[in-house]
């Protein structure tokens, strides 16, 4: 992974520059991880099919 650091006048790291492809890979991993956590939170909830939801909301099929 190619990265560059931007530092202030005291040498403290303030930002990191990543190649765009590296950034996209990291972003995808973070999104996948978050989606997995959200899916596990709702895995025990009752499921409804579309016809049931439309009937409950009084939406015509």
PDB file of N, CA and C in Angstrom:
ATOM      1  N   UNK A   1       0.853  -1.167   0.000  1.00  0.00           N
ATOM      2  CA  UNK A   1       0.000   0.000   0.000  1.00  0.00           C
ATOM      3  C   UNK A   1       0.903   1.235   0.000  1.00  0.00           C
ATOM      4  N   UNK A   2       0.712   2.070  -0.994  1.00  0.00           N
ATOM      5  CA  UNK A   2       1.474   3.303  -1.106  1.00  0.00           C
ATOM      6  C   UNK A   2       0.752   4.404  -0.343  1.00  0.00           C
ATOM      7  N   UNK A   3       1.445   5.031   0.608  1.00  0.00           N
ATOM      8  CA  UNK A   3       0.834   6.121   1.363  1.00  0.00           C
ATOM      9  C   UNK A   3       1.863   7.204   1.637  1.00  0.00           C
ATOM     10  N   UNK A   4       1.358   8.408   1.774  1.00  0.00           N
ATOM     11  CA  UNK A   4       2.192   9.557   2.109  1.00  0.00           C
ATOM     12  C   UNK A   4       1.546  10.267   3.285  1.00  0.00           C
ATOM     13  N   UNK A   5       2.372  10.860   4.135  1.00  0.00           N
ATOM     14  CA  UNK A   5       1.869  11.548   5.314  1.00  0.00           C
ATOM     15  C   UNK A   5       2.062  13.049   5.177  1.00  0.00           C
ATOM     16  N   UNK A   6       1.048  13.791   5.578  1.00  0.00           N
ATOM     17  CA  UNK A   6       1.152  15.242   5.661  1.00  0.00           C
ATOM     18  C   UNK A   6       1.335  15.588   7.130  1.00  0.00           C
ATOM     19  N   UNK A   7       2.377  16.356   7.420  1.00  0.00           N
ATOM     20  CA  UNK A   7       2.686  16.692   8.809  1.00  0.00           C
ATOM     21  C   UNK A   7       2.640  18.196   9.021  1.00  0.00           C
ATOM     22  N   UNK A   8       2.418  18.589  10.282  1.00  0.00           N
ATOM     23  CA  UNK A   8       2.444  20.013  10.604  1.00  0.00           C
ATOM     24  C   UNK A   8       3.887  20.448  10.841  1.00  0.00           C
ATOM     25  N   UNK A   9       4.054  21.695  11.252  1.00  0.00           N
ATOM     26  CA  UNK A   9       5.405  22.240  11.432  1.00  0.00           C
ATOM     27  C   UNK A   9       6.179  21.543  12.546  1.00  0.00           C
ATOM     28  N   UNK A  10       5.483  20.824  13.441  1.00  0.00           N
ATOM     29  CA  UNK A  10       6.147  20.100  14.524  1.00  0.00           C
ATOM     30  C   UNK A  10       6.403  18.636  14.171  1.00  0.00           C
ATOM     31  N   UNK A  11       5.989  18.237  12.978  1.00  0.00           N
ATOM     32  CA  UNK A  11       6.194  16.865  12.546  1.00  0.00           C
ATOM     33  C   UNK A  11       5.077  15.908  12.925  1.00  0.00           C
ATOM     34  N   UNK A  12       3.983  16.444  13.458  1.00  0.00           N
ATOM     35  CA  UNK A  12       2.830  15.608  13.806  1.00  0.00           C
ATOM     36  C   UNK A  12       2.042  15.261  12.548  1.00  0.00           C
ATOM     37  N   UNK A  13       1.718  13.978  12.397  1.00  0.00           N
ATOM     38  CA  UNK A  13       0.946  13.540  11.235  1.00  0.00           C
ATOM     39  C   UNK A  13      -0.460  14.115  11.327  1.00  0.00           C
ATOM     40  N   UNK A  14      -0.885  14.789  10.269  1.00  0.00           N
ATOM     41  CA  UNK A  14      -2.213  15.403  10.213  1.00  0.00           C
ATOM     42  C   UNK A  14      -3.115  14.739   9.181  1.00  0.00           C
ATOM     43  N   UNK A  15      -2.547  14.161   8.146  1.00  0.00           N
ATOM     44  CA  UNK A  15      -3.330  13.530   7.084  1.00  0.00           C
ATOM     45  C   UNK A  15      -2.504  12.428   6.440  1.00  0.00           C
ATOM     46  N   UNK A  16      -3.222  11.526   5.778  1.00  0.00           N
ATOM     47  CA  UNK A  16      -2.575  10.451   5.032  1.00  0.00           C
ATOM     48  C   UNK A  16      -3.125  10.468   3.618  1.00  0.00           C
ATOM     49  N   UNK A  17      -2.249  10.402   2.647  1.00  0.00           N
ATOM     50  CA  UNK A  17      -2.647  10.311   1.245  1.00  0.00           C
ATOM     51  C   UNK A  17      -2.492   8.864   0.797  1.00  0.00           C
ATOM     52  N   UNK A  18      -3.569   8.320   0.233  1.00  0.00           N
ATOM     53  CA  UNK A  18      -3.553   6.949  -0.278  1.00  0.00           C
ATOM     54  C   UNK A  18      -3.814   6.956  -1.768  1.00  0.00           C
ATOM     55  N   UNK A  19      -3.287   5.936  -2.456  1.00  0.00           N
ATOM     56  CA  UNK A  19      -3.675   5.745  -3.846  1.00  0.00           C
ATOM     57  C   UNK A  19      -5.180   5.502  -3.871  1.00  0.00           C
ATOM     58  N   UNK A  20      -5.843   5.942  -4.927  1.00  0.00           N
ATOM     59  CA  UNK A  20      -7.291   5.818  -5.015  1.00  0.00           C
ATOM     60  C   UNK A  20      -7.738   4.362  -4.948  1.00  0.00           C
ATOM     61  N   UNK A  21      -7.039   3.466  -5.611  1.00  0.00           N
ATOM     62  CA  UNK A  21      -7.414   2.045  -5.597  1.00  0.00           C
ATOM     63  C   UNK A  21      -7.295   1.460  -4.191  1.00  0.00           C
ATOM     64  N   UNK A  22      -6.251   1.844  -3.450  1.00  0.00           N
ATOM     65  CA  UNK A  22      -6.114   1.391  -2.065  1.00  0.00           C
ATOM     66  C   UNK A  22      -7.274   1.913  -1.224  1.00  0.00           C
ATOM     67  N   UNK A  23      -7.617   3.176  -1.406  1.00  0.00           N
ATOM     68  CA  UNK A  23      -8.742   3.768  -0.684  1.00  0.00           C
ATOM     69  C   UNK A  23     -10.027   3.002  -0.970  1.00  0.00           C
ATOM     70  N   UNK A  24     -10.300   2.699  -2.243  1.00  0.00           N
ATOM     71  CA  UNK A  24     -11.529   1.995  -2.612  1.00  0.00           C
ATOM     72  C   UNK A  24     -11.583   0.608  -1.959  1.00  0.00           C
ATOM     73  N   UNK A  25     -10.453  -0.081  -1.890  1.00  0.00           N
ATOM     74  CA  UNK A  25     -10.420  -1.401  -1.250  1.00  0.00           C
ATOM     75  C   UNK A  25     -10.721  -1.290   0.242  1.00  0.00           C
ATOM     76  N   UNK A  26     -10.128  -0.308   0.899  1.00  0.00           N
ATOM     77  CA  UNK A  26     -10.381  -0.091   2.326  1.00  0.00           C
ATOM     78  C   UNK A  26     -11.840   0.279   2.551  1.00  0.00           C
ATOM     79  N   UNK A  27     -12.370   1.161   1.705  1.00  0.00           N
ATOM     80  CA  UNK A  27     -13.765   1.575   1.826  1.00  0.00           C
ATOM     81  C   UNK A  27     -14.700   0.373   1.680  1.00  0.00           C
ATOM     82  N   UNK A  28     -14.433  -0.489   0.713  1.00  0.00           N
ATOM     83  CA  UNK A  28     -15.277  -1.664   0.492  1.00  0.00           C
ATOM     84  C   UNK A  28     -15.247  -2.595   1.700  1.00  0.00           C
ATOM     85  N   UNK A  29     -14.064  -2.792   2.282  1.00  0.00           N
ATOM     86  CA  UNK A  29     -13.957  -3.633   3.473  1.00  0.00           C
ATOM     87  C   UNK A  29     -14.751  -3.052   4.641  1.00  0.00           C
ATOM     88  N   UNK A  30     -14.657  -1.742   4.830  1.00  0.00           N
ATOM     89  CA  UNK A  30     -15.407  -1.094   5.911  1.00  0.00           C
ATOM     90  C   UNK A  30     -16.910  -1.208   5.698  1.00  0.00           C
ATOM     91  N   UNK A  31     -17.354  -0.990   4.473  1.00  0.00           N
ATOM     92  CA  UNK A  31     -18.784  -1.090   4.175  1.00  0.00           C
ATOM     93  C   UNK A  31     -19.284  -2.521   4.340  1.00  0.00           C
ATOM     94  N   UNK A  32     -18.501  -3.500   3.888  1.00  0.00           N
ATOM     95  CA  UNK A  32     -18.881  -4.904   4.039  1.00  0.00           C
ATOM     96  C   UNK A  32     -18.982  -5.279   5.517  1.00  0.00           C
ATOM     97  N   UNK A  33     -18.022  -4.807   6.304  1.00  0.00           N
ATOM     98  CA  UNK A  33     -18.018  -5.089   7.737  1.00  0.00           C
ATOM     99  C   UNK A  33     -19.249  -4.496   8.407  1.00  0.00           C
ATOM    100  N   UNK A  34     -19.566  -3.256   8.078  1.00  0.00           N
ATOM    101  CA  UNK A  34     -20.734  -2.591   8.652  1.00  0.00           C
ATOM    102  C   UNK A  34     -22.013  -3.294   8.237  1.00  0.00           C
ATOM    103  N   UNK A  35     -22.123  -3.655   6.969  1.00  0.00           N
ATOM    104  CA  UNK A  35     -23.305  -4.363   6.487  1.00  0.00           C
ATOM    105  C   UNK A  35     -23.472  -5.693   7.224  1.00  0.00           C
ATOM    106  N   UNK A  36     -22.377  -6.398   7.422  1.00  0.00           N
ATOM    107  CA  UNK A  36     -22.435  -7.666   8.149  1.00  0.00           C
ATOM    108  C   UNK A  36     -22.941  -7.488   9.567  1.00  0.00           C
ATOM    109  N   UNK A  37     -22.470  -6.447  10.245  1.00  0.00           N
ATOM    110  CA  UNK A  37     -22.929  -6.174  11.610  1.00  0.00           C
ATOM    111  C   UNK A  37     -24.413  -5.840  11.629  1.00  0.00           C
ATOM    112  N   UNK A  38     -24.851  -5.017  10.692  1.00  0.00           N
ATOM    113  CA  UNK A  38     -26.268  -4.648  10.634  1.00  0.00           C
ATOM    114  C   UNK A  38     -27.142  -5.859  10.330  1.00  0.00           C
ATOM    115  N   UNK A  39     -26.682  -6.706   9.427  1.00  0.00           N
ATOM    116  CA  UNK A  39     -27.460  -7.897   9.074  1.00  0.00           C
ATOM    117  C   UNK A  39     -27.570  -8.852  10.265  1.00  0.00           C
ATOM    118  N   UNK A  40     -26.512  -8.976  11.057  1.00  0.00           N
ATOM    119  CA  UNK A  40     -26.569  -9.874  12.214  1.00  0.00           C
ATOM    120  C   UNK A  40     -27.507  -9.331  13.283  1.00  0.00           C
ATOM    121  N   UNK A  41     -27.661  -8.012  13.352  1.00  0.00           N
ATOM    122  CA  UNK A  41     -28.567  -7.414  14.333  1.00  0.00           C
ATOM    123  C   UNK A  41     -30.025  -7.704  14.005  1.00  0.00           C
ATOM    124  N   UNK A  42     -30.342  -7.860  12.736  1.00  0.00           N
ATOM    125  CA  UNK A  42     -31.739  -8.073  12.357  1.00  0.00           C
ATOM    126  C   UNK A  42     -32.031  -9.516  11.966  1.00  0.00           C
ATOM    127  N   UNK A  43     -31.081 -10.399  12.154  1.00  0.00           N
ATOM    128  CA  UNK A  43     -31.256 -11.777  11.688  1.00  0.00           C
ATOM    129  C   UNK A  43     -32.393 -12.506  12.398  1.00  0.00           C
ATOM    130  N   UNK A  44     -32.758 -12.083  13.585  1.00  0.00           N
ATOM    131  CA  UNK A  44     -33.822 -12.755  14.332  1.00  0.00           C
ATOM    132  C   UNK A  44     -35.172 -12.076  14.173  1.00  0.00           C
ATOM    133  N   UNK A  45     -35.248 -11.033  13.386  1.00  0.00           N
ATOM    134  CA  UNK A  45     -36.509 -10.330  13.205  1.00  0.00           C
ATOM    135  C   UNK A  45     -37.406 -11.068  12.219  1.00  0.00           C
ATOM    136  N   UNK A  46     -38.714 -10.868  12.382  1.00  0.00           N
ATOM    137  CA  UNK A  46     -39.688 -11.508  11.510  1.00  0.00           C
ATOM    138  C   UNK A  46     -39.589 -10.938  10.097  1.00  0.00           C
ATOM    139  N   UNK A  47     -39.694 -11.809   9.108  1.00  0.00           N
ATOM    140  CA  UNK A  47     -39.644 -11.387   7.713  1.00  0.00           C
ATOM    141  C   UNK A  47     -41.049 -11.319   7.137  1.00  0.00           C
ATOM    142  N   UNK A  48     -41.261 -10.377   6.226  1.00  0.00           N
ATOM    143  CA  UNK A  48     -42.534 -10.224   5.542  1.00  0.00           C
ATOM    144  C   UNK A  48     -42.289 -10.182   4.046  1.00  0.00           C
ATOM    145  N   UNK A  49     -43.181 -10.816   3.283  1.00  0.00           N
ATOM    146  CA  UNK A  49     -43.051 -10.715   1.836  1.00  0.00           C
ATOM    147  C   UNK A  49     -43.740  -9.435   1.354  1.00  0.00           C
ATOM    148  N   UNK A  50     -43.478  -9.070   0.123  1.00  0.00           N
ATOM    149  CA  UNK A  50     -43.968  -7.814  -0.440  1.00  0.00           C
ATOM    150  C   UNK A  50     -45.489  -7.749  -0.432  1.00  0.00           C
ATOM    151  N   UNK A  51     -46.151  -8.839  -0.749  1.00  0.00           N
ATOM    152  CA  UNK A  51     -47.620  -8.846  -0.777  1.00  0.00           C
ATOM    153  C   UNK A  51     -48.195  -8.535   0.604  1.00  0.00           C
ATOM    154  N   UNK A  52     -47.592  -9.085   1.640  1.00  0.00           N
ATOM    155  CA  UNK A  52     -48.053  -8.827   3.008  1.00  0.00           C
ATOM    156  C   UNK A  52     -47.898  -7.345   3.363  1.00  0.00           C
ATOM    157  N   UNK A  53     -46.753  -6.778   3.044  1.00  0.00           N
ATOM    158  CA  UNK A  53     -46.499  -5.367   3.354  1.00  0.00           C
ATOM    159  C   UNK A  53     -47.472  -4.473   2.603  1.00  0.00           C
ATOM    160  N   UNK A  54     -47.693  -4.759   1.324  1.00  0.00           N
ATOM    161  CA  UNK A  54     -48.639  -3.955   0.539  1.00  0.00           C
ATOM    162  C   UNK A  54     -50.042  -4.042   1.128  1.00  0.00           C
ATOM    163  N   UNK A  55     -50.435  -5.234   1.581  1.00  0.00           N
ATOM    164  CA  UNK A  55     -51.757  -5.401   2.184  1.00  0.00           C
ATOM    165  C   UNK A  55     -51.852  -4.588   3.477  1.00  0.00           C
ATOM    166  N   UNK A  56     -50.836  -4.647   4.303  1.00  0.00           N
ATOM    167  CA  UNK A  56     -50.827  -3.910   5.568  1.00  0.00           C
ATOM    168  C   UNK A  56     -50.862  -2.404   5.351  1.00  0.00           C
ATOM    169  N   UNK A  57     -50.235  -1.935   4.282  1.00  0.00           N
ATOM    170  CA  UNK A  57     -50.185  -0.498   3.991  1.00  0.00           C
ATOM    171  C   UNK A  57     -51.319  -0.053   3.079  1.00  0.00           C
ATOM    172  N   UNK A  58     -52.210  -0.984   2.753  1.00  0.00           N
ATOM    173  CA  UNK A  58     -53.332  -0.690   1.854  1.00  0.00           C
ATOM    174  C   UNK A  58     -52.867  -0.176   0.496  1.00  0.00           C
ATOM    175  N   UNK A  59     -51.857  -0.822  -0.033  1.00  0.00           N
ATOM    176  CA  UNK A  59     -51.342  -0.491  -1.364  1.00  0.00           C
ATOM    177  C   UNK A  59     -51.835  -1.561  -2.325  1.00  0.00           C
ATOM    178  N   UNK A  60     -52.396  -1.145  -3.443  1.00  0.00           N
ATOM    179  CA  UNK A  60     -52.915  -2.116  -4.409  1.00  0.00           C
ATOM    180  C   UNK A  60     -51.782  -2.857  -5.096  1.00  0.00           C
ATOM    181  N   UNK A  61     -52.031  -4.126  -5.362  1.00  0.00           N
ATOM    182  CA  UNK A  61     -51.037  -4.962  -6.052  1.00  0.00           C
ATOM    183  C   UNK A  61     -51.011  -4.713  -7.490  1.00  0.00           C
TER     184      UNK A  61
END
